[in-house]
Tab-separated table of C-alpha atoms and ligand atoms in Angstrom:
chain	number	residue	atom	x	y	z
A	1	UNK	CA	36.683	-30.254	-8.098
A	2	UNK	CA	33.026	-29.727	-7.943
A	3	UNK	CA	31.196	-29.696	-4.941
A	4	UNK	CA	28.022	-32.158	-4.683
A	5	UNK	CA	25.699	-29.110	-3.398
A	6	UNK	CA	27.298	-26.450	-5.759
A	7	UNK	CA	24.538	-23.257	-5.056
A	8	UNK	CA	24.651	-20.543	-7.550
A	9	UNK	CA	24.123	-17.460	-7.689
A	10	UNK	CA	23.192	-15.725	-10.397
A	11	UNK	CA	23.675	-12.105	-11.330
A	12	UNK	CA	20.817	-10.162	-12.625
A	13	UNK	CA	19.474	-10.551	-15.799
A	14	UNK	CA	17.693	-7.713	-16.858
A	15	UNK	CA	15.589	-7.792	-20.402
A	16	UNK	CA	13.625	-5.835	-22.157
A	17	UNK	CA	9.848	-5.882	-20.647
A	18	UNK	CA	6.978	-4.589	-21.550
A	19	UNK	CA	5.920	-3.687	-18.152
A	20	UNK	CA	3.735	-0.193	-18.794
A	21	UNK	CA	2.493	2.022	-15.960
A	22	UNK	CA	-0.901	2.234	-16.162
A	23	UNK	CA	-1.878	5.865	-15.072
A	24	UNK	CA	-3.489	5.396	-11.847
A	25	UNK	CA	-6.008	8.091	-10.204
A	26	UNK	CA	-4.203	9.486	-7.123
A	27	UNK	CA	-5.678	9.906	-3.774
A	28	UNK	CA	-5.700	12.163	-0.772
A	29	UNK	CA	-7.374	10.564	2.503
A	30	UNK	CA	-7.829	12.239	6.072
A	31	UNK	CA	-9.058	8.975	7.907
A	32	UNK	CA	-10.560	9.773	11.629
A	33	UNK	CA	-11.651	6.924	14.103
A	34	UNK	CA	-12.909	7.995	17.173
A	35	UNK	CA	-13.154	5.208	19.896
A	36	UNK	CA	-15.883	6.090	22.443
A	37	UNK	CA	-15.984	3.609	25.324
A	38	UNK	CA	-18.169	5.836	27.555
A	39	UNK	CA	-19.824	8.779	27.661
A	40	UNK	CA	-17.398	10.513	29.784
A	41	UNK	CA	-14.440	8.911	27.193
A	42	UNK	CA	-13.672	9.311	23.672
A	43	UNK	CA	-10.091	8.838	21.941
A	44	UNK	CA	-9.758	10.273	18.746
A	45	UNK	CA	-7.301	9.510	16.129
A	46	UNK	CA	-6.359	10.500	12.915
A	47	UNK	CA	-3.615	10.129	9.761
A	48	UNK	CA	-4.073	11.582	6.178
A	49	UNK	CA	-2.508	9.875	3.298
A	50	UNK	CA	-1.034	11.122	0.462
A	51	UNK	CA	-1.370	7.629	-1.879
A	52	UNK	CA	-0.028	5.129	0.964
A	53	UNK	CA	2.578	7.961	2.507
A	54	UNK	CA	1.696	9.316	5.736
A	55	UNK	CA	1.644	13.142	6.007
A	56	UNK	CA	0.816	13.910	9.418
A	57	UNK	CA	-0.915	11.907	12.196
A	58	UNK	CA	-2.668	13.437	15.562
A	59	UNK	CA	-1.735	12.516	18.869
A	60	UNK	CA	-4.656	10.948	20.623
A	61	UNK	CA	-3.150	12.020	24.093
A	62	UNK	CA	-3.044	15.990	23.713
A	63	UNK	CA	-4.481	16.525	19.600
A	64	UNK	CA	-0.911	18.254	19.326
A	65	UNK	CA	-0.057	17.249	15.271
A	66	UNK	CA	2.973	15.384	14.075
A	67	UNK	CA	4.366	16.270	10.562
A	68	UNK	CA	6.083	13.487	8.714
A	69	UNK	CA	7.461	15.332	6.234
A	70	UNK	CA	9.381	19.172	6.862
A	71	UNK	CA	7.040	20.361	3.918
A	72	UNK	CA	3.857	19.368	4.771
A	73	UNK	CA	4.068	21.918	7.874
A	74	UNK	CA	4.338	24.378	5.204
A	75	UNK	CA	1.259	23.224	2.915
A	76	UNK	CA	-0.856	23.430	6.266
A	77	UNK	CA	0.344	26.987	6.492
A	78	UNK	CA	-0.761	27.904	3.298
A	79	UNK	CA	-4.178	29.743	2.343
A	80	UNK	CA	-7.183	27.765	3.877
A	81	UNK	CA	-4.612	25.332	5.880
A	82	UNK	CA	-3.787	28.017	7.881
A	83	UNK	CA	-7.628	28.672	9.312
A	84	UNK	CA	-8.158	25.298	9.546
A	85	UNK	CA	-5.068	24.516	11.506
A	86	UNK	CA	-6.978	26.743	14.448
A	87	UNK	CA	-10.257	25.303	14.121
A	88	UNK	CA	-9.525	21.862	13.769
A	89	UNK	CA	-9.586	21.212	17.910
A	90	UNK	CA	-13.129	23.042	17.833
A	91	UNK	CA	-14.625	20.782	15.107
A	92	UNK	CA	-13.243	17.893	16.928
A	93	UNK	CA	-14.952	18.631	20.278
A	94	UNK	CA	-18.259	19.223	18.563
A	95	UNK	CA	-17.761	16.357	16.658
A	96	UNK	CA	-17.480	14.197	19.929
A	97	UNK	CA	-20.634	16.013	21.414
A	98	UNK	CA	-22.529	15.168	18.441
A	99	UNK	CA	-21.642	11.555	18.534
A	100	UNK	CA	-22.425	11.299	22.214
A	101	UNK	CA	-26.076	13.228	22.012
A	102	UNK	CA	-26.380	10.538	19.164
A	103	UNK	CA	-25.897	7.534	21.259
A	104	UNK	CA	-28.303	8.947	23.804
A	105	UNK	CA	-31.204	10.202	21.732
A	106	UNK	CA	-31.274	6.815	20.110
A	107	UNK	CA	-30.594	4.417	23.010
A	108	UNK	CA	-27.200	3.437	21.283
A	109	UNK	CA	-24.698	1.197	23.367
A	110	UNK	CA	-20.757	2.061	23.947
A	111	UNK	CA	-18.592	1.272	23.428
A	112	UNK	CA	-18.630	2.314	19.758
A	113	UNK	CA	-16.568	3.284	17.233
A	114	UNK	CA	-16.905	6.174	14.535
A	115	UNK	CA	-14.587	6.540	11.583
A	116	UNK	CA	-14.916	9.239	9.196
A	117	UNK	CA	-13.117	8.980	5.785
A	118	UNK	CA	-12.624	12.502	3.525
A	119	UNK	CA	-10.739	12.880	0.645
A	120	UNK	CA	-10.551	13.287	-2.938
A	121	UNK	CA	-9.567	11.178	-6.277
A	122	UNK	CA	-7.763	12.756	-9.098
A	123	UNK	CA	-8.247	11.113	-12.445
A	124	UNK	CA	-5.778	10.417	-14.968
A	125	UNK	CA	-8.090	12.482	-17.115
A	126	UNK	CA	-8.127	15.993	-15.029
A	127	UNK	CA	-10.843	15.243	-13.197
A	128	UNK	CA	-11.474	14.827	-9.616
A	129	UNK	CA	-13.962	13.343	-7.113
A	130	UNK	CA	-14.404	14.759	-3.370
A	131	UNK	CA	-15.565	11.995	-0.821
A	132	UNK	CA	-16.562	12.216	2.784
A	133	UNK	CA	-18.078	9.104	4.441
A	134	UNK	CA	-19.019	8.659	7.957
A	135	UNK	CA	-19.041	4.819	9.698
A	136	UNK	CA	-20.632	3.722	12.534
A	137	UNK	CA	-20.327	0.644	14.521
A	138	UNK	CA	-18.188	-1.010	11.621
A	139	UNK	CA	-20.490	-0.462	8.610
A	140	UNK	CA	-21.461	2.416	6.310
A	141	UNK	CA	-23.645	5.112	8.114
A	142	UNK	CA	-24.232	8.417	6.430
A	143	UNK	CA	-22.337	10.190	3.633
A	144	UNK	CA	-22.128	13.606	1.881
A	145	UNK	CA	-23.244	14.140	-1.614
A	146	UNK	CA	-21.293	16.794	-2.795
A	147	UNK	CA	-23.162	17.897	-6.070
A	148	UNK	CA	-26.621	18.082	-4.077
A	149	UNK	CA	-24.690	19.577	-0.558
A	150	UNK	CA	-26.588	16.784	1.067
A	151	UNK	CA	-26.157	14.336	3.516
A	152	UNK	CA	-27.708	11.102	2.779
A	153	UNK	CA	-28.077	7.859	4.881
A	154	UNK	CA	-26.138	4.206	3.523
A	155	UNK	CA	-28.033	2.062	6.012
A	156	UNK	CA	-32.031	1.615	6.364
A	157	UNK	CA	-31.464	2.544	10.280
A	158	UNK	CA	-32.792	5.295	13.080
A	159	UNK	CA	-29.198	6.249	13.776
A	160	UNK	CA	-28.495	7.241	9.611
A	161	UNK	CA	-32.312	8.712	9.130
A	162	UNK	CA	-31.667	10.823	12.357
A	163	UNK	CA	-27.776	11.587	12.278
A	164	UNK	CA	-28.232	12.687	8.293
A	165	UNK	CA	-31.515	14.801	9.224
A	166	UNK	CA	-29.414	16.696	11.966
A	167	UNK	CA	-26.451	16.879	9.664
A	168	UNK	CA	-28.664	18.542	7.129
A	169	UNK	CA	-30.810	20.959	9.422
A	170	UNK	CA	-26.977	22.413	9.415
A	171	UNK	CA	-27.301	24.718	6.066
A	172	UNK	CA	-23.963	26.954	6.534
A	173	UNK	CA	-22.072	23.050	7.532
A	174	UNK	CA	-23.210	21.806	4.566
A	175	UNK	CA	-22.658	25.108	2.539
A	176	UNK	CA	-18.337	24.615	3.890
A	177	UNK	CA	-17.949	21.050	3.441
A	178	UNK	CA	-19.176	21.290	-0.427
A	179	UNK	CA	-16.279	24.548	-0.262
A	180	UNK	CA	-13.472	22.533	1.532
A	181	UNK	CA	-14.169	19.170	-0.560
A	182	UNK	CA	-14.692	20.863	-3.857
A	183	UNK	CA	-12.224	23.759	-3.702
A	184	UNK	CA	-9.936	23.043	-0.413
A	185	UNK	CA	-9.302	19.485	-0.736
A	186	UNK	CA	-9.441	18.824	-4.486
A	187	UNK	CA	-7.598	21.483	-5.717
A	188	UNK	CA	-5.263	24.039	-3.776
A	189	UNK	CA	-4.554	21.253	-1.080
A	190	UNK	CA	-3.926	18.324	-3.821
A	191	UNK	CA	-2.180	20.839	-5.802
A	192	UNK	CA	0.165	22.100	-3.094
A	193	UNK	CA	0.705	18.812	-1.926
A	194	UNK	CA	1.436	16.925	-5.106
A	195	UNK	CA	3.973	19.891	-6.028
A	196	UNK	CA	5.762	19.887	-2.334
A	197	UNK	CA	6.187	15.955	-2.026
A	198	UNK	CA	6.964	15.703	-5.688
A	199	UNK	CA	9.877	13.798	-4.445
A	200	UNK	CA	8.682	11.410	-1.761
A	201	UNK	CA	5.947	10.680	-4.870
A	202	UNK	CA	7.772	9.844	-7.437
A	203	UNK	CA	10.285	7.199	-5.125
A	204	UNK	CA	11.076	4.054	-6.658
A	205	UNK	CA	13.097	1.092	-4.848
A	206	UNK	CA	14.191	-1.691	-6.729
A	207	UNK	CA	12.803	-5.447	-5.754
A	208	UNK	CA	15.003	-7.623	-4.955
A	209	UNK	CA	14.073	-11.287	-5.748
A	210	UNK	CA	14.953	-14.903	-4.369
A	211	UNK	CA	13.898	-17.514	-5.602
A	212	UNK	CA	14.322	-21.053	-3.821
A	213	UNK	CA	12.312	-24.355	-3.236
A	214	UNK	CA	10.232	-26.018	-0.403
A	215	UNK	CA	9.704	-29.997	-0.611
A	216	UNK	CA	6.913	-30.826	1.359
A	217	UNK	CA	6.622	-34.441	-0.049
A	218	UNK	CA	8.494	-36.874	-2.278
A	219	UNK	CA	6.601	-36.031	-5.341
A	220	UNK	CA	5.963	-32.328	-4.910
A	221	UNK	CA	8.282	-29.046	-5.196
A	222	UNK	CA	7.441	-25.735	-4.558
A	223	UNK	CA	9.266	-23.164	-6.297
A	224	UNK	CA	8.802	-19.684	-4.371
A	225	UNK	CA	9.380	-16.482	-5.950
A	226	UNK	CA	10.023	-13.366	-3.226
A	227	UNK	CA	10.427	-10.427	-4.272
A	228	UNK	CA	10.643	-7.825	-1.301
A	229	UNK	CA	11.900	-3.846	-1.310
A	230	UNK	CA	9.755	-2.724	-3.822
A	231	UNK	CA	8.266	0.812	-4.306
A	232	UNK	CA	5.894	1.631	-5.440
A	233	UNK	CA	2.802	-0.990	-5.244
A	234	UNK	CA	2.129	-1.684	-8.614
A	235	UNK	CA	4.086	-5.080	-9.468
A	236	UNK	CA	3.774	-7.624	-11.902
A	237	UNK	CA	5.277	-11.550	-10.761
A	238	UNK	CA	5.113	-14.251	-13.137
A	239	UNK	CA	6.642	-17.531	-13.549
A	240	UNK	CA	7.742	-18.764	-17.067
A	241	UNK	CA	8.191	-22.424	-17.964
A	242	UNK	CA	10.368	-23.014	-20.675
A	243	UNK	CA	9.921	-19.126	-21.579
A	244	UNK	CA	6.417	-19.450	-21.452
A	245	UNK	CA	4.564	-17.671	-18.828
A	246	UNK	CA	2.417	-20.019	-16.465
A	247	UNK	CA	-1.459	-19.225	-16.528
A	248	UNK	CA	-2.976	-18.454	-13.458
A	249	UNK	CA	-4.196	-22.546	-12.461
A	250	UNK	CA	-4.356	-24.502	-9.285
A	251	UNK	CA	-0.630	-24.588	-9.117
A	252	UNK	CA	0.227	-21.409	-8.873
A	253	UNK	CA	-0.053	-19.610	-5.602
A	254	UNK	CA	0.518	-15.662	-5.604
A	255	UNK	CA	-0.155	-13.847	-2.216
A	256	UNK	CA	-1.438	-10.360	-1.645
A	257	UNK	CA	1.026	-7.476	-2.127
A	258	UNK	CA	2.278	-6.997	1.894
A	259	UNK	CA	4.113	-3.633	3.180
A	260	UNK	CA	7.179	-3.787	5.182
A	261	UNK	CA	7.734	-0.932	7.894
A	262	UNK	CA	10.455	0.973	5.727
A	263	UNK	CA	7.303	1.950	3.025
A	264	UNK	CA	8.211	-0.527	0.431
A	265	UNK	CA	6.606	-3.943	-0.032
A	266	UNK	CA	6.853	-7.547	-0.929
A	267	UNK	CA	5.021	-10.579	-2.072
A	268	UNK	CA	5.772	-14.186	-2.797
A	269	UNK	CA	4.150	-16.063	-5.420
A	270	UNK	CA	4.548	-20.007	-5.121
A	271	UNK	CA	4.640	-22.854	-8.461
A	272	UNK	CA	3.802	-26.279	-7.305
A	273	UNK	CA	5.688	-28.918	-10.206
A	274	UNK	CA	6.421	-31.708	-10.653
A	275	UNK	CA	10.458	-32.964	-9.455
A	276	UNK	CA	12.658	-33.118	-11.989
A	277	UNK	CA	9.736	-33.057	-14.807
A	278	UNK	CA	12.779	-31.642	-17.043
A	279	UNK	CA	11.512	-28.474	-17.454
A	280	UNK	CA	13.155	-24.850	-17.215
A	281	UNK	CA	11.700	-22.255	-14.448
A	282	UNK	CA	12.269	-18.460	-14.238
A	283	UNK	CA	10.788	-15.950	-11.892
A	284	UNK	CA	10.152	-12.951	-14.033
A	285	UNK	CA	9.675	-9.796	-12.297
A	286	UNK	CA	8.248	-6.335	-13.651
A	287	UNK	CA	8.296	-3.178	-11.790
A	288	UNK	CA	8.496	0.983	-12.655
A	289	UNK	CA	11.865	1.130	-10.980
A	290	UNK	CA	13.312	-1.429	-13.962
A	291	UNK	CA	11.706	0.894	-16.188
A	292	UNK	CA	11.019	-1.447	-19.674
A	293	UNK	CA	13.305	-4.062	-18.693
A	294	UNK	CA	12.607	-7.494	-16.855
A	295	UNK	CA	13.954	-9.058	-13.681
A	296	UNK	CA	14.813	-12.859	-14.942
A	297	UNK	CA	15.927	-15.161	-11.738
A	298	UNK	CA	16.313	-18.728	-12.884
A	299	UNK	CA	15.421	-21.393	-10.798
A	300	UNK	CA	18.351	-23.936	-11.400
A	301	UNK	CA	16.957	-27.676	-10.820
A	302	UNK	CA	19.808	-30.004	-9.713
A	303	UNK	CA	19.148	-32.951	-8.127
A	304	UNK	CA	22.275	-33.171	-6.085
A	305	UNK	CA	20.568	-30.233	-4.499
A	306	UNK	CA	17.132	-30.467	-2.568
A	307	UNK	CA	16.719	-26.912	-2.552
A	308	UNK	CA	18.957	-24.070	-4.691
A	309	UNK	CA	18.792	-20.281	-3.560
A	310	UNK	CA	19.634	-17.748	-6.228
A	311	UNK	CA	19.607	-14.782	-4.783
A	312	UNK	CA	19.600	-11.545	-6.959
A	313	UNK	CA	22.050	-8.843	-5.730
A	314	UNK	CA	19.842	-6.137	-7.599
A	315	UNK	CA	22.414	-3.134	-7.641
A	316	UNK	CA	25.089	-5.789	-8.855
A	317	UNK	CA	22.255	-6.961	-11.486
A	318	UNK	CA	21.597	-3.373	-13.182
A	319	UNK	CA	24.763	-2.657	-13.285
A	320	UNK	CA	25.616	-6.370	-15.244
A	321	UNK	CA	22.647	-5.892	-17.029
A	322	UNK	CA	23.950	-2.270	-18.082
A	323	UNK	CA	27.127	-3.661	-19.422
A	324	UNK	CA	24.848	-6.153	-21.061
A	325	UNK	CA	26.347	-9.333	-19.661
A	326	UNK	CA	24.925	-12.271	-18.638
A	327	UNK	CA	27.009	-13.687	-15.350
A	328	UNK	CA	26.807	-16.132	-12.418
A	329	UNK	CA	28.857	-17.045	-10.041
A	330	UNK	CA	29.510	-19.926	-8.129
A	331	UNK	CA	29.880	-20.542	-4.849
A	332	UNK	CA	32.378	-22.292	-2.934
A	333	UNK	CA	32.050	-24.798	0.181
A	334	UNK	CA	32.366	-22.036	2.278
A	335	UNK	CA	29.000	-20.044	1.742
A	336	UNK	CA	26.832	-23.276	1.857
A	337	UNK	CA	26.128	-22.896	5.415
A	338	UNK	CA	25.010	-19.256	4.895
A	339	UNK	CA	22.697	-20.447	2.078
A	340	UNK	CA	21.702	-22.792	3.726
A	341	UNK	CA	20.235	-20.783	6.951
A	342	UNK	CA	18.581	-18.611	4.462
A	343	UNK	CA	16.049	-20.976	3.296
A	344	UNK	CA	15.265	-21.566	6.420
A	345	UNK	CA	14.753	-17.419	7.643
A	346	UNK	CA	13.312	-17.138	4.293
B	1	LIG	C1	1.791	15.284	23.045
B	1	LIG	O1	2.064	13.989	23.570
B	1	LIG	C2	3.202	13.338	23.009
B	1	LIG	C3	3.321	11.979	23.661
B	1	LIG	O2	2.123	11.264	23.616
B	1	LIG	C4	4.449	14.169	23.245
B	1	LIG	O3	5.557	13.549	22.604
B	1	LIG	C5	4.245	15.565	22.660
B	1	LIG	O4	5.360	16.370	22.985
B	1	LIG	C6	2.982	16.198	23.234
B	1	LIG	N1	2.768	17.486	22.557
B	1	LIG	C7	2.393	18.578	23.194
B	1	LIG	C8	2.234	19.802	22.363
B	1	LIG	O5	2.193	18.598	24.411
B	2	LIG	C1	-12.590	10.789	-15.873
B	2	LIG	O1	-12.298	9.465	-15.405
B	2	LIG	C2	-13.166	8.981	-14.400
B	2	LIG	C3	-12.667	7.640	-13.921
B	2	LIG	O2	-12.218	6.837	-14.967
B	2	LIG	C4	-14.603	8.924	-14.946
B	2	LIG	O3	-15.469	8.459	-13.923
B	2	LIG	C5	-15.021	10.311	-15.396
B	2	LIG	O4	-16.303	10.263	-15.955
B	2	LIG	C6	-14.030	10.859	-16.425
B	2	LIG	N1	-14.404	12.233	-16.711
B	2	LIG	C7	-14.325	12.769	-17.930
B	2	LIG	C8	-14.768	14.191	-18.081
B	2	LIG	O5	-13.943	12.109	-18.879
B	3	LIG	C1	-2.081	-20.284	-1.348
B	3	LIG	O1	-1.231	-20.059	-0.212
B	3	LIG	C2	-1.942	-19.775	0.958
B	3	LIG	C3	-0.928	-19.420	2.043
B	3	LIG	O2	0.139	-20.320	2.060
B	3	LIG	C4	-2.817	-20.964	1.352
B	3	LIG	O3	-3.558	-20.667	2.499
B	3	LIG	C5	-3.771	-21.263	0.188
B	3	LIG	O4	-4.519	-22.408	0.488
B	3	LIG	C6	-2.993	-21.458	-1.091
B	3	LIG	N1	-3.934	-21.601	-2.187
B	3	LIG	C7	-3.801	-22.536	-3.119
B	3	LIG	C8	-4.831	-22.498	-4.211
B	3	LIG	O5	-2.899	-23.356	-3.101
């Protein structure tokens, strides 16, 4: 007593992969944006990033600071945090009196905005880079060469000749930022804060995958792959055809990686084939939470069916694929409806 629109679902299948985490440098970011619409207003925001986790943001309304995480209060207590934490509503001010003389002495127009990006990249290798690059307007302005304590201009302009000239008149400014880059932000600050969020670092989330299809014509079928929940970035999605991975090609369709508010991410990548050209599909999925092994969903192509879900219940997949079984279940008249309104949310 099989139903005509039988939908399956299929239990994870997880095989040995040979998905290998690159090392990737790592990277510490304090991104500013000042908004000046006047020159009696400017709003002034800022975040810094550990990777893509937030560690503290600034309120535009009153500066005050808000800490993510319970332990980055403590790394901006420690050593040069601390005198930094009491300057940092100084530096701001001037910084905002600096942009407005700016505008004036060279017949600028607000409203404008002024982003300034400072940071540093640790290499795989032990090595690190400092960065600090100032924007203007939109494009590339003026920014800090550590190894010659310089300032140097990244657009032929008046506004980068004169705003790095003024920068660099500034010997004991460009004496501290070569200290905080160098010393401050590349080491003990990295260093504190890679030990501290150790944890929220090293989080993994498993994807969870669906795979379905779309007919937008009689002679064309889309078979979409989405895998969603993932963390961290790094992913590898790849459809095989008869166990043989599809090349990249006109058919296949994979969209940018996309974040989802809860800090993990998901993607879809879309196979255009023929209808029932007899062939087998699976949506293979590699991640660092499945460690070496593989995330296999089948697409299952029936023709009773226009369009088959499988979803992948990932915690009920590991834990098949532990006891190294291969399972599906089917599913009875009663859960067609609910399949059925998924394709269509999906
Ligand atoms: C700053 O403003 C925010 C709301 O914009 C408020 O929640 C916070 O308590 C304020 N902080 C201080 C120190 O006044
Ligand atoms: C470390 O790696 C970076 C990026 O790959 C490279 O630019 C740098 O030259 C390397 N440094 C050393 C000492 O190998
Ligand atoms: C891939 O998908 C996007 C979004 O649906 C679409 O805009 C684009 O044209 C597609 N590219 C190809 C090569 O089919």
């Amino acid at each position: 007593m099989q139903p005509p629109h039988l939908l399956f679902l299929f239990l994870p299948i997880l095989l040995p992969g040979m998905w290998a985490d690159p090392e990737e440098p790592q990277v510490i970011q304090y991104l500013l944006t000042g908004a000046f619409a006047s020159i009696s207003s400017a709003e002034v925001s800022c975040i810094v990033l550990l990777e893509d986790i937030p560690m503290l943001t600034l309120d535009p309304a009153n500066w005050s600071i808000h800490f993510y995480w319970p332990w980055v209060s403590q790394v901006a207590a420690e050593g040069d945090g601390e005198k930094i934490m009491s300057q940092y509503k100084i530096a701001l001010r001037n910084l905002i009196r600096f942009v407005h003389d700016t505008v004036q002495q060279t017949k600028q127009h607000y409203p404008l905005v002024v982003q300034i990006r400072l940071g540093c990249v640790a290499y795989p290798n032990m090595t690190s880079q400092g960065f600090l690059n100032v924007g203007w307007g939109g494009r590339d302005l003026v920014a800090f060469e550590i190894d010659k304590q310089c300032w140097e201009a990244r657009q032929p302009s008046q506004v980068a000749e004169l705003v790095s000239e003024s920068l660099n008149r500034q010997k004991s400014v460009t004496v501290l930022l070569e200290y905080l880059l160098t010393i401050w932000v590349c080491q003990s600050n990295f260093q504190t804060v890679k030990t501290y969020g150790k944890e929220v670092l090293e989080r993994q989330e498993l994807p969870v995958a669906t795979v379905f299809a779309r007919t937008p014509s009689r002679d064309e079928l889309l078979l979409v792959c989405h895998v969603t929940g993932f963390y961290p970035h790094p992913i590898s999605v790849a459809w095989l055809r008869d166990g043989q991975e599809v090349p990249p090609g006109p058919a296949l369709n994979t969209s940018t990686i996309l974040p989802n508010a809860d800090l993990t991410y998901q993607l879809r990548s879309v196979l255009a084939v023929a209808p029932r050209d007899g062939h087998s599909y699976v949506c293979r999925v590699r991640h660092r939470s499945l460690g070496t092994r593989s995330l296999l969903i089948p697409w299952e192509n029936r023709s009773t069916a226009a369009t088959i879900s499988i979803t992948i219940a990932v915690l009920l997949l590991v834990t098949t694929a532990s006891a190294g079984g291969f399972w599906w279940w089917k599913h009875r008249k009663g859960n067609e409806a609910t399949w059925e309104t998924q394709d269509c949310i999906i």
